[in-house]
Amino acid sequence: MIKQDFPKVLWAFVAALAALAFAASPFLSDGFNGFSPDQFPVPQDNPPVQPAGYAFSIWGLIYLWLIIGTGFGLVRRATDEDWAPARPWLAASLVIGTAWIPAANLSVPVATVMIWLMLGTAVMALYKLGDEDRWLQLSPVAIYAGWLTAASCVSVGLMLAGYGILNGTLAALVSLALALTIALFIQFSLHRAPEYGLAVIWALVGIIVSNSQPLNIAVSGLCVIGILAILAVRGTDTE
């Protein structure tokens, strides 16, 4: 029995350690205040795809909630079958995330690939999470995956505009359409985890704010449509 439980305990420990390392990464690096304009061939000053600065404060909530959730899982649910399947995927996402800030300060393309890997593994964890201890198991991963959905698509938009493939507004519209497609599919197929959709909505509101002066009707309008669509899909959830 002890031998059978060892892998579960090990992954519970790895997930909790990865959450701590992930939360510490901004303090153990130069920090990250967004890509600088000169990291792109076409400098990106106030790109329409990027949320207003206040929106990034959600990271404080994400870090704290992941630490609490994985810590509780290690101390109280280390061998629980309901928690075990998601831990390798979550740990993988957080380990990649620990190295993301240094990578982002060096290379936008590398950081873009990494954040998509973070998203993919976080979403896998989200689908494998159980229903026990919902606010400690499911909620922190849902809000983390929701914000990553927005952030990964913002990176795509910055790449499209920053490398001269599309202008700023078109790049924002393409990346927002991608984010909404992913978000709506995940929220509908999960039929739970409203925090996922709320995190995406938080990002969309931040983009609306950043496009309010001067008003970018196209980008703001698509964000409003996206918010309404996510809320409508949320109404189909079975929670």
Coordinates of N, CA and C in Angstrom, one line a residue:
M1 N 0.8 -1.2 0.0 CA 0.0 0.0 0.0 C 0.9 1.3 0.0
I2 N 1.9 1.2 0.8 CA 2.8 2.3 0.9 C 3.5 2.6 -0.4
K3 N 4.0 1.4 -1.1 CA 4.6 1.5 -2.4 C 3.7 2.1 -3.4
Q4 N 2.4 1.7 -3.4 CA 1.4 2.2 -4.3 C 1.2 3.7 -4.2
D5 N 1.3 4.2 -2.9 CA 1.0 5.6 -2.6 C 2.2 6.5 -2.9
F6 N 3.4 5.9 -3.0 CA 4.6 6.8 -3.1 C 4.6 7.7 -4.3
P7 N 4.2 7.2 -5.5 CA 4.1 8.2 -6.7 C 3.2 9.3 -6.5
K8 N 2.0 9.1 -5.8 CA 1.1 10.1 -5.5 C 1.7 11.2 -4.6
V9 N 2.3 10.7 -3.5 CA 2.9 11.6 -2.6 C 4.0 12.4 -3.2
L10 N 4.8 11.7 -4.1 CA 5.9 12.4 -4.8 C 5.4 13.5 -5.7
W11 N 4.3 13.2 -6.5 CA 3.8 14.3 -7.3 C 3.1 15.4 -6.5
A12 N 2.5 15.1 -5.4 CA 1.9 16.1 -4.5 C 3.0 17.1 -4.1
F13 N 4.2 16.5 -3.7 CA 5.3 17.3 -3.3 C 5.9 18.1 -4.5
V14 N 6.0 17.5 -5.6 CA 6.6 18.2 -6.8 C 5.6 19.4 -7.2
A15 N 4.3 19.1 -7.2 CA 3.4 20.2 -7.5 C 3.5 21.4 -6.5
A16 N 3.5 21.1 -5.3 CA 3.6 22.1 -4.3 C 4.9 22.9 -4.4
L17 N 6.0 22.2 -4.6 CA 7.3 22.8 -4.8 C 7.4 23.7 -6.0
A18 N 6.7 23.2 -7.1 CA 6.7 23.9 -8.4 C 5.9 25.2 -8.2
A19 N 4.8 25.1 -7.4 CA 4.0 26.3 -7.2 C 4.8 27.4 -6.4
L20 N 5.6 27.0 -5.4 CA 6.4 27.9 -4.7 C 7.5 28.5 -5.6
A21 N 8.1 27.7 -6.4 CA 9.1 28.2 -7.3 C 8.5 29.2 -8.4
F22 N 7.3 28.8 -8.8 CA 6.7 29.7 -9.8 C 6.3 31.1 -9.2
A23 N 5.8 31.1 -8.0 CA 5.5 32.3 -7.3 C 6.8 33.1 -7.0
A24 N 7.9 32.4 -6.8 CA 9.1 33.1 -6.4 C 9.8 33.7 -7.6
S25 N 9.5 33.2 -8.8 CA 10.3 33.5 -10.0 C 10.4 35.0 -10.3
P26 N 9.3 35.8 -10.0 CA 9.5 37.3 -10.3 C 10.5 37.9 -9.4
F27 N 10.7 37.3 -8.2 CA 11.6 37.9 -7.2 C 13.1 37.4 -7.4
L28 N 13.2 36.3 -8.1 CA 14.5 35.7 -8.3 C 15.0 36.0 -9.7
S29 N 14.3 36.9 -10.4 CA 14.7 37.3 -11.8 C 14.6 38.9 -11.8
D30 N 14.8 39.4 -13.0 CA 14.7 40.9 -13.1 C 13.2 41.3 -13.1
G31 N 12.3 40.4 -13.0 CA 10.8 40.8 -13.0 C 10.4 41.0 -14.5
F32 N 9.1 41.2 -14.6 CA 8.6 41.3 -16.0 C 7.5 42.4 -16.0
N33 N 7.6 43.4 -16.7 CA 6.6 44.5 -16.8 C 6.1 44.6 -18.2
G34 N 6.0 43.4 -18.9 CA 5.6 43.4 -20.3 C 6.8 43.5 -21.3
F35 N 6.6 43.0 -22.5 CA 7.6 43.1 -23.5 C 8.0 44.6 -23.8
S36 N 9.2 44.9 -23.9 CA 9.6 46.3 -24.2 C 9.4 46.5 -25.7
P37 N 9.0 47.7 -26.1 CA 8.8 48.0 -27.6 C 9.9 47.6 -28.5
D38 N 11.2 47.7 -28.0 CA 12.3 47.4 -28.9 C 12.7 46.0 -28.9
Q39 N 11.9 45.1 -28.3 CA 12.1 43.7 -28.5 C 11.5 43.2 -29.8
F40 N 10.8 44.1 -30.6 CA 10.2 43.7 -31.8 C 10.8 44.5 -33.0
P41 N 10.9 43.9 -34.2 CA 11.3 44.7 -35.4 C 10.4 45.9 -35.6
V42 N 9.1 45.8 -35.4 CA 8.2 46.9 -35.4 C 7.9 47.2 -33.9
P43 N 8.4 48.3 -33.4 CA 8.2 48.6 -31.9 C 6.7 48.6 -31.6
Q44 N 6.4 48.0 -30.4 CA 5.0 47.9 -30.0 C 4.8 48.8 -28.8
D45 N 4.4 50.0 -29.1 CA 4.0 51.0 -28.1 C 2.5 51.0 -27.9
N46 N 2.0 50.7 -26.7 CA 0.6 50.6 -26.5 C -0.2 49.8 -27.5
P47 N 0.2 48.5 -27.7 CA -0.5 47.7 -28.6 C -1.9 47.4 -28.2
P48 N -2.9 47.4 -29.1 CA -4.3 47.3 -28.8 C -4.6 45.9 -28.2
V49 N -3.8 44.9 -28.4 CA -4.1 43.6 -27.9 C -3.7 43.4 -26.5
Q50 N -3.0 44.3 -25.9 CA -2.5 44.1 -24.5 C -3.5 44.8 -23.5
P51 N -3.8 44.0 -22.4 CA -4.7 44.6 -21.4 C -4.0 45.7 -20.7
A52 N -4.9 46.6 -20.0 CA -4.3 47.7 -19.2 C -3.5 47.1 -18.1
G53 N -2.5 47.8 -17.6 CA -1.6 47.3 -16.6 C -2.2 46.8 -15.4
Y54 N -3.3 47.3 -14.9 CA -3.9 46.8 -13.6 C -4.3 45.4 -13.7
A55 N -4.6 44.9 -15.0 CA -5.2 43.6 -15.2 C -4.1 42.5 -14.7
F56 N -2.9 42.8 -14.8 CA -1.8 41.9 -14.5 C -1.7 41.6 -13.0
S57 N -2.4 42.4 -12.2 CA -2.4 42.1 -10.8 C -3.1 40.8 -10.4
I58 N -3.8 40.2 -11.4 CA -4.4 38.9 -11.2 C -3.3 37.8 -10.8
W59 N -2.0 38.1 -11.2 CA -1.0 37.1 -10.9 C -0.8 36.9 -9.4
G60 N -1.0 38.0 -8.7 CA -0.9 37.8 -7.2 C -1.9 36.8 -6.7
L61 N -3.1 36.9 -7.2 CA -4.1 35.9 -6.8 C -3.8 34.5 -7.2
I62 N -3.3 34.4 -8.5 CA -3.0 33.1 -9.0 C -1.9 32.5 -8.2
Y63 N -0.8 33.2 -7.9 CA 0.3 32.7 -7.2 C -0.1 32.2 -5.8
L64 N -0.9 33.0 -5.1 CA -1.3 32.7 -3.7 C -2.2 31.5 -3.7
W65 N -3.2 31.5 -4.6 CA -4.2 30.4 -4.6 C -3.5 29.1 -5.0
L66 N -2.6 29.1 -5.9 CA -1.9 27.8 -6.3 C -1.0 27.3 -5.1
I67 N -0.4 28.2 -4.4 CA 0.4 27.8 -3.3 C -0.5 27.2 -2.2
I68 N -1.6 27.8 -1.9 CA -2.5 27.3 -0.9 C -3.1 26.0 -1.3
G69 N -3.5 25.9 -2.6 CA -4.2 24.7 -3.1 C -3.2 23.5 -3.1
T70 N -2.0 23.7 -3.7 CA -1.1 22.6 -3.8 C -0.5 22.2 -2.4
G71 N -0.4 23.2 -1.5 CA 0.0 23.0 -0.2 C -1.0 22.1 0.6
F72 N -2.3 22.5 0.5 CA -3.3 21.7 1.1 C -3.3 20.3 0.5
G73 N -3.2 20.2 -0.8 CA -3.1 18.9 -1.4 C -2.0 18.0 -0.9
L74 N -0.8 18.6 -0.7 CA 0.3 17.8 -0.1 C 0.0 17.4 1.3
V75 N -0.5 18.3 2.1 CA -0.6 18.0 3.5 C -1.8 17.1 3.8
R76 N -2.9 17.3 3.1 CA -4.2 16.7 3.5 C -4.7 15.7 2.4
R77 N -4.2 15.8 1.2 CA -4.7 14.9 0.1 C -3.6 14.3 -0.7
A78 N -2.5 14.0 -0.1 CA -1.4 13.5 -0.9 C -1.6 12.2 -1.6
T79 N -2.4 11.3 -1.0 CA -2.7 10.0 -1.6 C -4.1 9.9 -2.2
D80 N -4.8 11.0 -2.3 CA -6.2 11.0 -2.7 C -6.3 10.8 -4.2
E81 N -7.1 9.8 -4.6 CA -7.3 9.5 -6.1 C -7.9 10.7 -6.8
D82 N -8.7 11.5 -6.2 CA -9.4 12.6 -6.9 C -8.4 13.7 -7.3
W83 N -7.3 13.8 -6.5 CA -6.3 14.9 -6.8 C -5.2 14.4 -7.7
A84 N -4.9 13.1 -7.7 CA -3.6 12.6 -8.3 C -3.5 12.9 -9.8
P85 N -4.5 12.6 -10.6 CA -4.3 12.6 -12.1 C -3.8 14.0 -12.6
A86 N -4.2 15.1 -12.0 CA -3.8 16.4 -12.6 C -2.4 16.9 -12.2
R87 N -1.9 16.3 -11.1 CA -0.6 16.9 -10.6 C 0.6 16.9 -11.5
P88 N 0.8 15.8 -12.3 CA 2.0 15.9 -13.2 C 1.8 17.0 -14.3
W89 N 0.6 17.2 -14.8 CA 0.4 18.2 -15.8 C 0.5 19.6 -15.2
L90 N 0.0 19.8 -14.0 CA 0.1 21.1 -13.3 C 1.6 21.4 -13.0
A91 N 2.3 20.4 -12.5 CA 3.7 20.6 -12.2 C 4.5 21.0 -13.4
A92 N 4.2 20.3 -14.5 CA 4.9 20.6 -15.8 C 4.7 22.1 -16.2
S93 N 3.4 22.5 -16.1 CA 3.1 23.9 -16.5 C 3.8 24.9 -15.6
L94 N 3.9 24.6 -14.3 CA 4.5 25.5 -13.3 C 6.0 25.5 -13.5
V95 N 6.6 24.4 -13.8 CA 8.0 24.4 -14.0 C 8.4 25.2 -15.2
I96 N 7.7 25.0 -16.3 CA 7.9 25.9 -17.5 C 7.7 27.4 -17.1
G97 N 6.7 27.6 -16.3 CA 6.4 29.0 -15.9 C 7.5 29.6 -15.1
T98 N 8.2 28.8 -14.3 CA 9.3 29.3 -13.5 C 10.4 29.9 -14.3
A99 N 10.6 29.4 -15.5 CA 11.6 29.9 -16.4 C 11.1 30.9 -17.4
W100 N 9.8 31.2 -17.3 CA 9.3 32.0 -18.4 C 9.7 33.5 -18.3
I101 N 9.8 34.1 -17.2 CA 10.2 35.5 -17.1 C 11.6 35.7 -17.7
P102 N 12.6 35.0 -17.3 CA 14.0 35.2 -17.9 C 13.9 35.0 -19.4
A103 N 13.1 34.0 -19.9 CA 13.0 33.8 -21.3 C 12.3 35.0 -22.0
A104 N 11.3 35.5 -21.3 CA 10.6 36.6 -21.9 C 11.4 37.9 -22.0
N105 N 12.3 38.1 -21.1 CA 13.2 39.2 -21.1 C 14.3 39.1 -22.2
L106 N 14.5 37.9 -22.7 CA 15.5 37.6 -23.7 C 14.9 37.5 -25.1
S107 N 13.8 36.8 -25.3 CA 13.3 36.4 -26.6 C 11.8 36.3 -26.6
V108 N 11.1 37.1 -27.4 CA 9.7 37.1 -27.5 C 9.2 35.7 -28.1
P109 N 9.8 35.3 -29.2 CA 9.4 34.0 -29.8 C 9.5 32.8 -28.8
V110 N 10.6 32.7 -28.1 CA 10.8 31.7 -27.2 C 9.8 31.7 -26.1
A111 N 9.5 32.9 -25.5 CA 8.5 33.1 -24.5 C 7.1 32.7 -25.0
T112 N 6.9 33.0 -26.3 CA 5.5 32.7 -26.8 C 5.4 31.2 -26.9
V113 N 6.4 30.5 -27.3 CA 6.3 29.0 -27.4 C 6.1 28.5 -26.0
M114 N 6.8 29.0 -25.0 CA 6.8 28.5 -23.6 C 5.4 28.8 -23.0
I115 N 4.8 29.9 -23.3 CA 3.5 30.2 -22.7 C 2.4 29.3 -23.2
W116 N 2.6 28.9 -24.5 CA 1.6 28.0 -25.1 C 1.8 26.6 -24.5
L117 N 3.0 26.2 -24.2 CA 3.2 25.0 -23.5 C 2.6 25.0 -22.1
M118 N 2.8 26.2 -21.4 CA 2.2 26.4 -20.1 C 0.7 26.2 -20.2
L119 N 0.1 26.8 -21.2 CA -1.4 26.7 -21.4 C -1.8 25.3 -21.6
G120 N -1.1 24.6 -22.5 CA -1.5 23.3 -22.9 C -1.5 22.3 -21.7
T121 N -0.4 22.4 -20.9 CA -0.3 21.5 -19.7 C -1.3 21.9 -18.6
A122 N -1.5 23.2 -18.5 CA -2.5 23.7 -17.5 C -3.9 23.3 -17.8
V123 N -4.3 23.3 -19.1 CA -5.6 22.9 -19.5 C -5.8 21.4 -19.3
M124 N -4.7 20.6 -19.6 CA -4.8 19.2 -19.3 C -5.0 18.9 -17.8
A125 N -4.3 19.7 -17.0 CA -4.6 19.5 -15.6 C -6.0 19.9 -15.2
L126 N -6.5 20.9 -15.8 CA -7.9 21.4 -15.5 C -8.9 20.3 -15.8
Y127 N -8.7 19.6 -17.0 CA -9.6 18.5 -17.4 C -9.5 17.3 -16.4
K128 N -8.4 17.1 -15.8 CA -8.2 15.9 -15.0 C -8.5 16.1 -13.6
L129 N -8.7 17.4 -13.2 CA -9.0 17.6 -11.8 C -10.3 17.0 -11.3
G130 N -10.4 16.6 -10.1 CA -11.6 16.0 -9.5 C -12.5 17.1 -8.9
D131 N -13.5 16.7 -8.2 CA -14.5 17.6 -7.6 C -14.4 17.8 -6.1
E132 N -13.5 17.1 -5.5 CA -13.3 17.3 -4.0 C -12.6 18.6 -3.7
D133 N -12.9 19.2 -2.6 CA -12.2 20.4 -2.1 C -12.2 21.4 -3.3
R134 N -13.3 21.7 -3.9 CA -13.4 22.4 -5.1 C -12.6 23.7 -5.1
W135 N -12.7 24.5 -4.0 CA -12.0 25.8 -4.0 C -10.5 25.7 -3.8
L136 N -10.0 24.6 -3.4 CA -8.6 24.4 -3.3 C -8.0 23.6 -4.4
Q137 N -8.8 22.7 -5.0 CA -8.2 21.9 -6.1 C -8.5 22.5 -7.5
L138 N -9.8 22.8 -7.7 CA -10.2 23.2 -9.1 C -10.0 24.7 -9.3
S139 N -10.4 25.5 -8.4 CA -10.5 26.9 -8.6 C -9.1 27.6 -9.0
P140 N -8.1 27.3 -8.2 CA -6.8 27.9 -8.6 C -6.3 27.6 -10.0
V141 N -6.5 26.3 -10.4 CA -6.0 25.9 -11.7 C -6.9 26.5 -12.8
A142 N -8.2 26.6 -12.5 CA -9.1 27.2 -13.5 C -8.7 28.7 -13.8
I143 N -8.5 29.4 -12.7 CA -8.2 30.9 -13.0 C -6.8 31.0 -13.6
Y144 N -5.9 30.1 -13.3 CA -4.5 30.1 -13.9 C -4.7 29.8 -15.4
A145 N -5.4 28.7 -15.7 CA -5.6 28.4 -17.1 C -6.3 29.4 -17.9
G146 N -7.3 30.0 -17.3 CA -8.1 31.1 -17.9 C -7.2 32.3 -18.3
W147 N -6.4 32.7 -17.3 CA -5.5 33.8 -17.6 C -4.5 33.5 -18.7
L148 N -3.9 32.2 -18.6 CA -3.0 31.8 -19.6 C -3.6 31.8 -21.0
T149 N -4.9 31.4 -21.1 CA -5.6 31.5 -22.4 C -5.5 32.8 -23.0
A150 N -5.8 33.8 -22.2 CA -5.7 35.2 -22.7 C -4.2 35.6 -23.0
A151 N -3.3 35.3 -22.1 CA -2.0 35.7 -22.2 C -1.3 35.1 -23.4
S152 N -1.5 33.8 -23.7 CA -0.9 33.2 -24.8 C -1.3 33.8 -26.1
C153 N -2.6 34.1 -26.2 CA -3.1 34.7 -27.4 C -2.6 36.2 -27.6
V154 N -2.5 36.9 -26.5 CA -1.9 38.2 -26.5 C -0.5 38.1 -27.1
S155 N 0.3 37.1 -26.7 CA 1.6 36.9 -27.2 C 1.6 36.8 -28.8
V156 N 0.6 36.0 -29.2 CA 0.4 35.8 -30.7 C 0.2 37.2 -31.3
G157 N -0.7 37.9 -30.8 CA -1.1 39.3 -31.3 C 0.1 40.2 -31.4
L158 N 1.0 40.1 -30.3 CA 2.2 41.0 -30.3 C 3.2 40.5 -31.4
M159 N 3.2 39.2 -31.5 CA 4.1 38.7 -32.6 C 3.7 39.1 -34.0
L160 N 2.4 39.0 -34.2 CA 1.8 39.3 -35.5 C 2.1 40.8 -35.9
A161 N 1.9 41.7 -34.9 CA 2.1 43.1 -35.1 C 3.6 43.4 -35.0
G162 N 4.3 42.9 -34.1 CA 5.7 43.2 -33.9 C 6.6 42.8 -35.0
Y163 N 6.2 41.8 -35.7 CA 7.0 41.3 -36.9 C 6.4 41.7 -38.2
G164 N 5.5 42.7 -38.1 CA 5.0 43.3 -39.3 C 4.1 42.5 -40.2
I165 N 3.5 41.4 -39.6 CA 2.6 40.6 -40.4 C 1.2 41.2 -40.6
L166 N 0.8 41.8 -39.5 CA -0.5 42.5 -39.5 C -0.3 43.9 -38.8
N167 N -1.2 44.8 -39.0 CA -1.2 46.0 -38.2 C -1.7 45.7 -36.8
G168 N -1.6 46.7 -35.9 CA -2.0 46.4 -34.5 C -3.4 46.0 -34.3
T169 N -4.3 46.7 -34.9 CA -5.7 46.3 -34.7 C -6.1 45.0 -35.3
L170 N -5.6 44.7 -36.5 CA -5.9 43.4 -37.1 C -5.3 42.2 -36.3
A171 N -4.0 42.5 -35.8 CA -3.4 41.5 -35.0 C -4.2 41.2 -33.7
A172 N -4.7 42.3 -33.1 CA -5.5 42.2 -31.9 C -6.8 41.4 -32.2
L173 N -7.5 41.7 -33.3 CA -8.7 41.0 -33.6 C -8.5 39.5 -33.9
V174 N -7.4 39.2 -34.6 CA -7.1 37.8 -34.8 C -6.8 37.0 -33.6
S175 N -6.0 37.6 -32.7 CA -5.6 36.9 -31.5 C -6.8 36.8 -30.5
L176 N -7.6 37.9 -30.5 CA -8.8 37.8 -29.7 C -9.8 36.7 -30.1
A177 N -9.9 36.6 -31.5 CA -10.8 35.5 -32.0 C -10.3 34.2 -31.6
L178 N -8.9 34.0 -31.7 CA -8.3 32.8 -31.2 C -8.6 32.5 -29.8
A179 N -8.4 33.5 -28.9 CA -8.6 33.3 -27.5 C -10.1 33.0 -27.2
L180 N -11.0 33.6 -27.9 CA -12.4 33.3 -27.6 C -12.8 31.9 -28.1
T181 N -12.2 31.5 -29.2 CA -12.5 30.2 -29.7 C -12.1 29.1 -28.7
I182 N -10.8 29.3 -28.2 CA -10.3 28.4 -27.2 C -11.1 28.4 -25.9
A183 N -11.4 29.6 -25.4 CA -12.1 29.8 -24.1 C -13.5 29.2 -24.2
L184 N -14.2 29.5 -25.3 CA -15.6 29.0 -25.4 C -15.6 27.5 -25.5
F185 N -14.7 26.9 -26.2 CA -14.6 25.5 -26.3 C -14.4 24.8 -24.9
I186 N -13.4 25.4 -24.2 CA -13.0 24.8 -22.9 C -14.1 25.0 -21.9
Q187 N -14.7 26.2 -21.9 CA -15.8 26.4 -20.9 C -17.0 25.5 -21.2
F188 N -17.3 25.4 -22.5 CA -18.5 24.5 -22.8 C -18.2 23.0 -22.5
S189 N -17.0 22.6 -22.9 CA -16.7 21.2 -22.7 C -16.5 20.8 -21.3
L190 N -16.0 21.7 -20.5 CA -15.8 21.4 -19.0 C -17.2 21.3 -18.3
H191 N -18.1 22.2 -18.6 CA -19.4 22.3 -17.9 C -19.2 22.5 -16.4
R192 N -18.1 23.2 -16.1 CA -17.8 23.5 -14.7 C -16.7 24.6 -14.7
A193 N -16.1 24.9 -13.5 CA -15.0 25.8 -13.4 C -15.3 27.2 -13.9
P194 N -16.3 27.9 -13.4 CA -16.6 29.2 -13.9 C -15.4 30.2 -13.7
E195 N -14.5 29.9 -12.8 CA -13.3 30.8 -12.6 C -12.5 30.9 -13.9
Y196 N -12.5 29.8 -14.7 CA -11.8 29.8 -16.0 C -12.3 31.0 -16.9
G197 N -13.6 31.0 -17.1 CA -14.2 32.0 -17.9 C -14.1 33.4 -17.3
L198 N -14.2 33.5 -16.0 CA -14.0 34.8 -15.3 C -12.6 35.4 -15.5
A199 N -11.6 34.5 -15.5 CA -10.3 35.0 -15.7 C -10.1 35.5 -17.2
V200 N -10.7 34.9 -18.1 CA -10.7 35.4 -19.5 C -11.4 36.7 -19.6
I201 N -12.6 36.8 -18.9 CA -13.3 38.0 -18.9 C -12.5 39.2 -18.3
W202 N -11.8 38.9 -17.2 CA -10.9 39.9 -16.6 C -9.9 40.4 -17.6
A203 N -9.3 39.6 -18.4 CA -8.4 40.0 -19.4 C -9.1 40.9 -20.5
L204 N -10.3 40.4 -20.9 CA -11.1 41.2 -21.9 C -11.4 42.6 -21.5
V205 N -11.8 42.7 -20.2 CA -12.2 44.0 -19.7 C -10.9 44.9 -19.7
G206 N -9.8 44.3 -19.3 CA -8.5 45.0 -19.3 C -8.2 45.5 -20.7
I207 N -8.5 44.7 -21.8 CA -8.2 45.1 -23.1 C -9.2 46.3 -23.5
I208 N -10.4 46.2 -23.1 CA -11.4 47.3 -23.3 C -10.8 48.6 -22.7
V209 N -10.4 48.5 -21.5 CA -9.8 49.7 -20.8 C -8.7 50.3 -21.6
S210 N -7.8 49.4 -22.0 CA -6.6 49.9 -22.7 C -6.9 50.5 -24.1
N211 N -8.1 50.1 -24.6 CA -8.5 50.7 -25.9 C -9.6 51.7 -25.9
S212 N -9.7 52.3 -24.7 CA -10.8 53.3 -24.5 C -10.4 54.7 -24.8
Q213 N -9.1 55.0 -24.8 CA -8.6 56.4 -25.1 C -7.3 56.3 -25.9
P214 N -7.4 56.5 -27.2 CA -8.6 56.7 -28.0 C -9.4 55.4 -28.2
L215 N -10.7 55.5 -28.4 CA -11.5 54.3 -28.5 C -11.2 53.5 -29.8
N216 N -10.9 52.3 -29.6 CA -10.8 51.3 -30.7 C -12.0 50.5 -30.7
I217 N -13.0 50.9 -31.6 CA -14.3 50.3 -31.6 C -14.2 48.8 -32.0
A218 N -13.4 48.5 -32.9 CA -13.4 47.1 -33.4 C -12.9 46.1 -32.3
V219 N -11.8 46.5 -31.7 CA -11.2 45.7 -30.6 C -12.1 45.6 -29.4
S220 N -12.6 46.8 -29.0 CA -13.5 46.8 -27.8 C -14.8 46.1 -28.0
G221 N -15.3 46.3 -29.2 CA -16.6 45.6 -29.6 C -16.4 44.1 -29.6
L222 N -15.3 43.5 -30.1 CA -15.1 42.1 -30.1 C -14.9 41.6 -28.6
C223 N -14.3 42.4 -27.8 CA -14.2 42.0 -26.4 C -15.5 41.9 -25.7
V224 N -16.4 42.9 -26.0 CA -17.8 42.9 -25.4 C -18.5 41.6 -25.9
I225 N -18.4 41.3 -27.2 CA -19.1 40.1 -27.7 C -18.6 38.9 -27.0
G226 N -17.2 38.9 -26.8 CA -16.6 37.7 -26.2 C -17.1 37.5 -24.7
I227 N -17.2 38.6 -24.0 CA -17.7 38.6 -22.6 C -19.1 38.0 -22.6
L228 N -19.9 38.5 -23.4 CA -21.3 38.0 -23.5 C -21.4 36.5 -23.8
A229 N -20.5 36.1 -24.8 CA -20.5 34.7 -25.2 C -20.1 33.8 -24.1
I230 N -19.0 34.2 -23.4 CA -18.5 33.4 -22.3 C -19.6 33.3 -21.2
L231 N -20.3 34.4 -20.9 CA -21.4 34.3 -19.9 C -22.5 33.4 -20.3
A232 N -22.8 33.5 -21.6 CA -23.9 32.6 -22.1 C -23.5 31.1 -22.0
V233 N -22.2 30.8 -22.4 CA -21.8 29.4 -22.3 C -21.7 29.0 -20.8
R234 N -21.3 29.9 -20.0 CA -21.3 29.6 -18.5 C -22.7 29.2 -18.0
G235 N -23.7 29.7 -18.7 CA -25.1 29.3 -18.3 C -25.4 27.9 -18.6
T236 N -24.6 27.2 -19.4 CA -24.9 25.8 -19.7 C -24.1 24.9 -18.7
D237 N -23.3 25.4 -17.8 CA -22.6 24.6 -16.9 C -23.5 23.8 -16.0
T238 N -23.0 22.7 -15.6 CA -23.8 21.8 -14.7 C -23.4 21.9 -13.2
E239 N -22.5 22.8 -12.9 CA -22.2 22.9 -11.5 C -23.3 23.5 -10.7

